[in-house]
Short mmCIF file of C-alpha atoms in Angstrom, two decimals:
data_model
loop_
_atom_site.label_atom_id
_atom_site.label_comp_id
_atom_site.label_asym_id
_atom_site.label_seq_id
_atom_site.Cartn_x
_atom_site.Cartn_y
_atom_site.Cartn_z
CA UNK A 1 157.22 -146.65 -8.85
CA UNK A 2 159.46 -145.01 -11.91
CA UNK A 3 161.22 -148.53 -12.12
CA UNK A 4 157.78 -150.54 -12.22
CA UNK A 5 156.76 -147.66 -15.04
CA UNK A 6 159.78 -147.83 -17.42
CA UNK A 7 159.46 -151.88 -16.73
CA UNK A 8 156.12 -152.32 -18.01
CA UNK A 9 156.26 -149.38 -20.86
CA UNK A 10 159.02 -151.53 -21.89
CA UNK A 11 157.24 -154.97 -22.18
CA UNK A 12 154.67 -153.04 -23.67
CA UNK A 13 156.99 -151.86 -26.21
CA UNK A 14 157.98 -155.13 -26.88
CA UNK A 15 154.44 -156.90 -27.22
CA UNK A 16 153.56 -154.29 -29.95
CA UNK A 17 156.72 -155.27 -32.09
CA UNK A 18 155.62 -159.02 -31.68
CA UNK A 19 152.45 -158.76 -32.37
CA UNK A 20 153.21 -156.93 -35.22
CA UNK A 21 155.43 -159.13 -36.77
CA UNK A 22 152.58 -161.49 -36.15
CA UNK A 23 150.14 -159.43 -38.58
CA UNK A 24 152.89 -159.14 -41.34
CA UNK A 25 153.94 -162.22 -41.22
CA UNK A 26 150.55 -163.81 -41.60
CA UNK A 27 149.62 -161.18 -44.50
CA UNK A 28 152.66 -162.64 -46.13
CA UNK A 29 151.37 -166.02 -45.72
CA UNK A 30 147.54 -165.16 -46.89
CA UNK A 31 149.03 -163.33 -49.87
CA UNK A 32 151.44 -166.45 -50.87
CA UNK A 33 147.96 -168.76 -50.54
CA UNK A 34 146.11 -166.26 -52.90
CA UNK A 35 148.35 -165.81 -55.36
CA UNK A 36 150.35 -169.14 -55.52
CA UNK A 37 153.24 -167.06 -56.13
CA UNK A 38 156.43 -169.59 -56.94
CA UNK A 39 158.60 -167.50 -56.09
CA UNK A 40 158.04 -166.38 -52.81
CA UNK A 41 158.77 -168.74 -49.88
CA UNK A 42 156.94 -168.28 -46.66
CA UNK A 43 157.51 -166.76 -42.96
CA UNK A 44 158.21 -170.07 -41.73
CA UNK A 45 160.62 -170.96 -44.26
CA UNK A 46 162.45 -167.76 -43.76
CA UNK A 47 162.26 -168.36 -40.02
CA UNK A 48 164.36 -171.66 -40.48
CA UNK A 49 166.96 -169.66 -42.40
CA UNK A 50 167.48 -166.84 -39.55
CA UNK A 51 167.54 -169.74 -36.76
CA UNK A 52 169.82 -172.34 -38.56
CA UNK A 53 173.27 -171.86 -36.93
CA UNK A 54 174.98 -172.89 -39.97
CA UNK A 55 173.26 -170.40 -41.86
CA UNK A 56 175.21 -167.87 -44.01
CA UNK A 57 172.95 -165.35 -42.42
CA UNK A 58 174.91 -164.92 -39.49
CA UNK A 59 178.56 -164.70 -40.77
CA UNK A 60 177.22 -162.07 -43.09
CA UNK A 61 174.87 -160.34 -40.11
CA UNK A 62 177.89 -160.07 -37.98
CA UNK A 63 179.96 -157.98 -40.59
CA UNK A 64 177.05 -155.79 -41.07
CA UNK A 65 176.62 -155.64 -37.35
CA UNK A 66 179.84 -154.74 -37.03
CA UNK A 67 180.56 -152.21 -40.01
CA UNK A 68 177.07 -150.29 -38.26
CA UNK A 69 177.69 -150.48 -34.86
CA UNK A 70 181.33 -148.87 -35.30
CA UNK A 71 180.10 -146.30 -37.38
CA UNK A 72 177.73 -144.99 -34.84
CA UNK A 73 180.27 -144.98 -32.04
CA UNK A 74 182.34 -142.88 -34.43
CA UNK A 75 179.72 -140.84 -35.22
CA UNK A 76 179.07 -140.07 -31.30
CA UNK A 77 181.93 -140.06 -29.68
CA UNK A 78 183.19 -136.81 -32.50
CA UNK A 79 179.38 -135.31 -33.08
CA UNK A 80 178.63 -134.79 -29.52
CA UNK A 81 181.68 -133.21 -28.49
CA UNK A 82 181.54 -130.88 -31.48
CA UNK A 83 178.29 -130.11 -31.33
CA UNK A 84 178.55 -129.12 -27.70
CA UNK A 85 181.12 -126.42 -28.62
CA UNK A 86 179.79 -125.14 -31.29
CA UNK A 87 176.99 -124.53 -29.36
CA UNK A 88 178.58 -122.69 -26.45
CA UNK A 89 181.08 -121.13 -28.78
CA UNK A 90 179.17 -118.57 -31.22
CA UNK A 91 182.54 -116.89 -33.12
CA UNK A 92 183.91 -120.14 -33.86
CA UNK A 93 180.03 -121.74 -34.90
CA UNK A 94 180.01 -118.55 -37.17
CA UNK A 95 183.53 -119.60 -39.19
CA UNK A 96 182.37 -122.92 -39.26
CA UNK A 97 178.26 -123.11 -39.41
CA UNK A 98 178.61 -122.35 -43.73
CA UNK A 99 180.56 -125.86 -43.90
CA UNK A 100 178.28 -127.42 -41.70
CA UNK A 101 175.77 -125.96 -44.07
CA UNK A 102 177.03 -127.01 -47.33
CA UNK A 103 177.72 -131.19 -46.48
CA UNK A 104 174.73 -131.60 -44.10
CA UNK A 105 172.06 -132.02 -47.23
CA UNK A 106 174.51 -133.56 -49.39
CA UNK A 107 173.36 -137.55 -49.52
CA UNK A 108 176.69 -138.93 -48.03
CA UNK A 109 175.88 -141.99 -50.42
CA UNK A 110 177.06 -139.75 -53.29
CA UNK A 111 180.48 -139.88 -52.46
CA UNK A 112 180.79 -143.63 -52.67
CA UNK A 113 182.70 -143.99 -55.67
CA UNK A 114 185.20 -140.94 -54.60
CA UNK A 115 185.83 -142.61 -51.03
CA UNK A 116 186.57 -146.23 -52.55
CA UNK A 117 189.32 -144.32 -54.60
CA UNK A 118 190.35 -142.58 -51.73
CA UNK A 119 190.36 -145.37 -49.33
CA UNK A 120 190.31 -148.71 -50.88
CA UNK A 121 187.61 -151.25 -51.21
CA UNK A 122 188.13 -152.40 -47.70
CA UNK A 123 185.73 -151.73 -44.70
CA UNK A 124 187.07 -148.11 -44.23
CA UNK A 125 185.37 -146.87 -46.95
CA UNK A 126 182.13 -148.66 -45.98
CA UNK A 127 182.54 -147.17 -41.91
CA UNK A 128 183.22 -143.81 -43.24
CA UNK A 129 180.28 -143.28 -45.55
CA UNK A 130 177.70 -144.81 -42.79
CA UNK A 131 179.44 -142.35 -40.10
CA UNK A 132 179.21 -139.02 -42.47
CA UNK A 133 175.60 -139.93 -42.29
CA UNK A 134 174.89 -140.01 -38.80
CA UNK A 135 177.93 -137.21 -37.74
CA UNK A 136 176.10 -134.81 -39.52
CA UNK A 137 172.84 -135.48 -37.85
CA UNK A 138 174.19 -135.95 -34.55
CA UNK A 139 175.83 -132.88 -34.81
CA UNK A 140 173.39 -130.50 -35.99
CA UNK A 141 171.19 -131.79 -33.34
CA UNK A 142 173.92 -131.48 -30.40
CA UNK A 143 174.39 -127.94 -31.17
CA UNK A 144 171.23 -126.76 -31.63
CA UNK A 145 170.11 -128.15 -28.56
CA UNK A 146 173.19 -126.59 -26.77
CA UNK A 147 172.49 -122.80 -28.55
CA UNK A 148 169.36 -123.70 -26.87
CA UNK A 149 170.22 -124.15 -23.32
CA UNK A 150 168.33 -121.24 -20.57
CA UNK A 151 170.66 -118.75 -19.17
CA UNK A 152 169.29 -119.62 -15.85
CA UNK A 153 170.88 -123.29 -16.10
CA UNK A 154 174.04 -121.83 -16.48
CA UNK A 155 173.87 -118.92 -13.81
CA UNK A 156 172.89 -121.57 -11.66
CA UNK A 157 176.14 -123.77 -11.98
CA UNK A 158 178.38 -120.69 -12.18
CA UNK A 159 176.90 -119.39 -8.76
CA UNK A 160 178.02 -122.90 -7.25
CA UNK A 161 181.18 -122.39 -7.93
CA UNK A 162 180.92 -124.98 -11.11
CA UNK A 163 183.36 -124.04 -13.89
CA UNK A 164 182.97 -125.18 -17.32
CA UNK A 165 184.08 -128.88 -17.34
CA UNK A 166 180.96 -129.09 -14.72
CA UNK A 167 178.62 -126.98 -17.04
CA UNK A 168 179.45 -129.13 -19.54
CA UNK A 169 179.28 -132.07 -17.31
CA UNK A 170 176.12 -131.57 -15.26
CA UNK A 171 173.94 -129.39 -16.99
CA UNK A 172 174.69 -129.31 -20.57
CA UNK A 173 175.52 -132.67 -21.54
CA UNK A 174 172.11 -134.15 -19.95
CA UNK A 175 170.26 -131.25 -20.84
CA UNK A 176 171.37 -132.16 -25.09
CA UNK A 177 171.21 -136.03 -24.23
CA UNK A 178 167.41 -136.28 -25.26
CA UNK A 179 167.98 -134.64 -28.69
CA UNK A 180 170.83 -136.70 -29.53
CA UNK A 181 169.01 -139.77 -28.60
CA UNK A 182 166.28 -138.49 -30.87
CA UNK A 183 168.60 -137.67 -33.94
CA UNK A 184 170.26 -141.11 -33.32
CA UNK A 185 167.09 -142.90 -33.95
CA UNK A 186 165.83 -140.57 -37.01
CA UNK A 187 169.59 -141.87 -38.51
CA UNK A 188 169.17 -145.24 -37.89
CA UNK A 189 167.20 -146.38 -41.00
CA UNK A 190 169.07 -143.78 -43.38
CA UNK A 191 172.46 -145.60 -41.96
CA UNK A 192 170.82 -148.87 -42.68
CA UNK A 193 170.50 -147.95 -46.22
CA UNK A 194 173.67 -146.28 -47.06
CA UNK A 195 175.34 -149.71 -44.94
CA UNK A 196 173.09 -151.67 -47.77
CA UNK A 197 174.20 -150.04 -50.85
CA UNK A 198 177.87 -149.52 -49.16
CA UNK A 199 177.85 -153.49 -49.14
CA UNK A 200 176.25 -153.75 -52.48
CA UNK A 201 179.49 -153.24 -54.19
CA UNK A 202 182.90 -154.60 -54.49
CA UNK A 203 182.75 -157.03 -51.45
CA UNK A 204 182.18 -160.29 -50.95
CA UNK A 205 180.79 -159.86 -47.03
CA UNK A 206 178.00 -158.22 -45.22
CA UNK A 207 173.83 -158.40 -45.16
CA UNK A 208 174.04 -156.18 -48.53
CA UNK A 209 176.13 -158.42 -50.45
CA UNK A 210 174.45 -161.48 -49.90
CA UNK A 211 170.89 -159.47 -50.47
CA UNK A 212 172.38 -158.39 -54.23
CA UNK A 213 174.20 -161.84 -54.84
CA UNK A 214 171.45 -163.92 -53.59
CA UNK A 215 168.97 -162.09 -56.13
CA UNK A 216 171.37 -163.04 -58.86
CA UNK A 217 171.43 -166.20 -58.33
CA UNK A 218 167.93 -166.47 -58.28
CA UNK A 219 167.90 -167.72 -54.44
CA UNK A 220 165.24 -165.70 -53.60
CA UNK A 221 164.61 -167.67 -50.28
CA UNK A 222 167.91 -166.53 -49.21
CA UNK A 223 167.83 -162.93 -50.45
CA UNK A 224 164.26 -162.72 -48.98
CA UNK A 225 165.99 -164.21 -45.49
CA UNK A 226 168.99 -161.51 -45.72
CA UNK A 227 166.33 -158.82 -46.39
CA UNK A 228 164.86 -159.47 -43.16
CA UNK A 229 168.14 -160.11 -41.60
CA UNK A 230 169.03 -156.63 -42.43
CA UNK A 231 165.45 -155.54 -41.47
CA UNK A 232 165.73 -157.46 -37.63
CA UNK A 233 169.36 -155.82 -37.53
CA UNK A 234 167.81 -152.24 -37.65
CA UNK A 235 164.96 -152.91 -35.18
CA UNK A 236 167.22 -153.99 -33.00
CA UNK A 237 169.46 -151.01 -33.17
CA UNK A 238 166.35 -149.04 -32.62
CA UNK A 239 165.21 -150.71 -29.37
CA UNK A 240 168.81 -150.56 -28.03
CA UNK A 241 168.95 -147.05 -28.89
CA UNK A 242 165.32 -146.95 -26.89
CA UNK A 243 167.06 -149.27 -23.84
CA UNK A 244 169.97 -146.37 -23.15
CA UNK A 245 167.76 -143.71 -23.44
CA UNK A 246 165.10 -144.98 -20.92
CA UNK A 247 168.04 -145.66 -18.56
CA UNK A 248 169.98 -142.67 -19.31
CA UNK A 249 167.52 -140.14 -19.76
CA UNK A 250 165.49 -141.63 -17.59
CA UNK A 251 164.35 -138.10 -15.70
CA UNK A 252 163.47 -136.66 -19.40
CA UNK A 253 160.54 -139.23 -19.36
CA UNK A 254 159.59 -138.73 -15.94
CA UNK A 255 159.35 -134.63 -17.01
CA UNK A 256 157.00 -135.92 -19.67
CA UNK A 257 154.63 -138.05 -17.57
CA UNK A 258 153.99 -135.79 -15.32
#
């Protein structure tokens, strides 16, 4: 019955995004027909371009793909585990909470030019920036949910004999999962951007590049096609997000139905 549930919310899910993209697209088109704008080119146009298999788009999508996707398994794989001590560890939160303090509302996008001195102009610089952005938010959230856990979760697992590899394991780890799945979506479109204007300078590759070169070239069909590009490659790092988190957290959902 859960299965049939998560099934269907899914397709639902799905529909909604379609038909949305529907409306848009044909409010583009109506507002191309009113104003007899030259230089915008329409849905369908843009549609070729995405397709086309010989299409710049998709060299260029894949490094972007790639720079974003390794950034957020960075991001994870050091905020969770962090944020997860620092939760169950007041004395050493307290030494380093004022730290955690002082970067977390920096804009990570200010230290561009400093880490492309540090680093080079190669894709380090570009991973780095995008996984300061999410870290931070990832972490935050990982320990805050932790801080958060009832005492009765953990008497429970300590009166089972469970040390704390299993309270990690089985109760705090799920218990934080929801949160982090939450912050992971809220830092999707802010890693989106920084990946944009990370790619918007001194590089020749990636969704951001060809956005900026296309517009100065006065292609606007193409930057208008690698704007959506970029746009498609965040939606679908949202609903991916949403796919691991209805089959991870699966019982969360359940909670919340009934």
């Amino acid at each position: 019955m859960a299965g049939k549930r998560k099934s269907k919310n899914s397709g639902t899910g799905w529909l909604q995004k379609i038909y949305a993209a529907i409306i848009v697209a044909g409010m583009w088109q109506l507002y191309i027909w009113l104003a007899k704008d030259s230089y915008l080119v329409g849905p369908w146009d843009i549609i070729r371009l995405l397709v086309s298999p010989e299409s710049q788009l998709w060299y260029h999508g894949l490094i972007s793909a790639r720079r974003i996707f390794l950034s957020l398994a960075i991001a994870l794989l050091l905020g969770i585990p962090i944020g997860l001590f620092l939760g169950r560890n007041l004395r050493v939160d307290q030494v380093v909470a004022p730290f955690i303090y002082l970067f977390y509302p920096i804009p990570k996008i200010v230290f561009l030019p400093l880490v492309f001195v540090l680093l080079g102009l190669g894709d380090a610089s570009r991973v780095l920036l995008i996984t300061l952005t999410v870290f931070f938010q990832i972490l935050v959230s990982t320990r805050d949910a932790a801080r958060s856990l009832p005492l009765e979760a953990t008497y429970s697992i300590r009166s089972l004999g469970g040390g704390r590899w299993a309270l990690y394991r089985h109760v705090l780890l799920p218990y934080c999962l929801p949160k982090v799945f939450t912050a992971l979506r809220i830092s999707i479109g802010t890693a989106s951007a920084v990946l944009f204007f990370a790619e918007s300078f001194a590089t020749s590759t990636g969704l951001g590049y060809l956005i900026m070169d296309s517009w100065g070239q006065f292609d606007y069909e193409m930057m208008i096609a690698a704007i959506c590009g970029m746009s498609l490659l965040g939606l679908l790092l949202y609903s991916l997000v949403e796919l691991l988190e209805s089959r991870i957290c699966s019982w969360a959902h359940l909670a919340d139905n009934s």
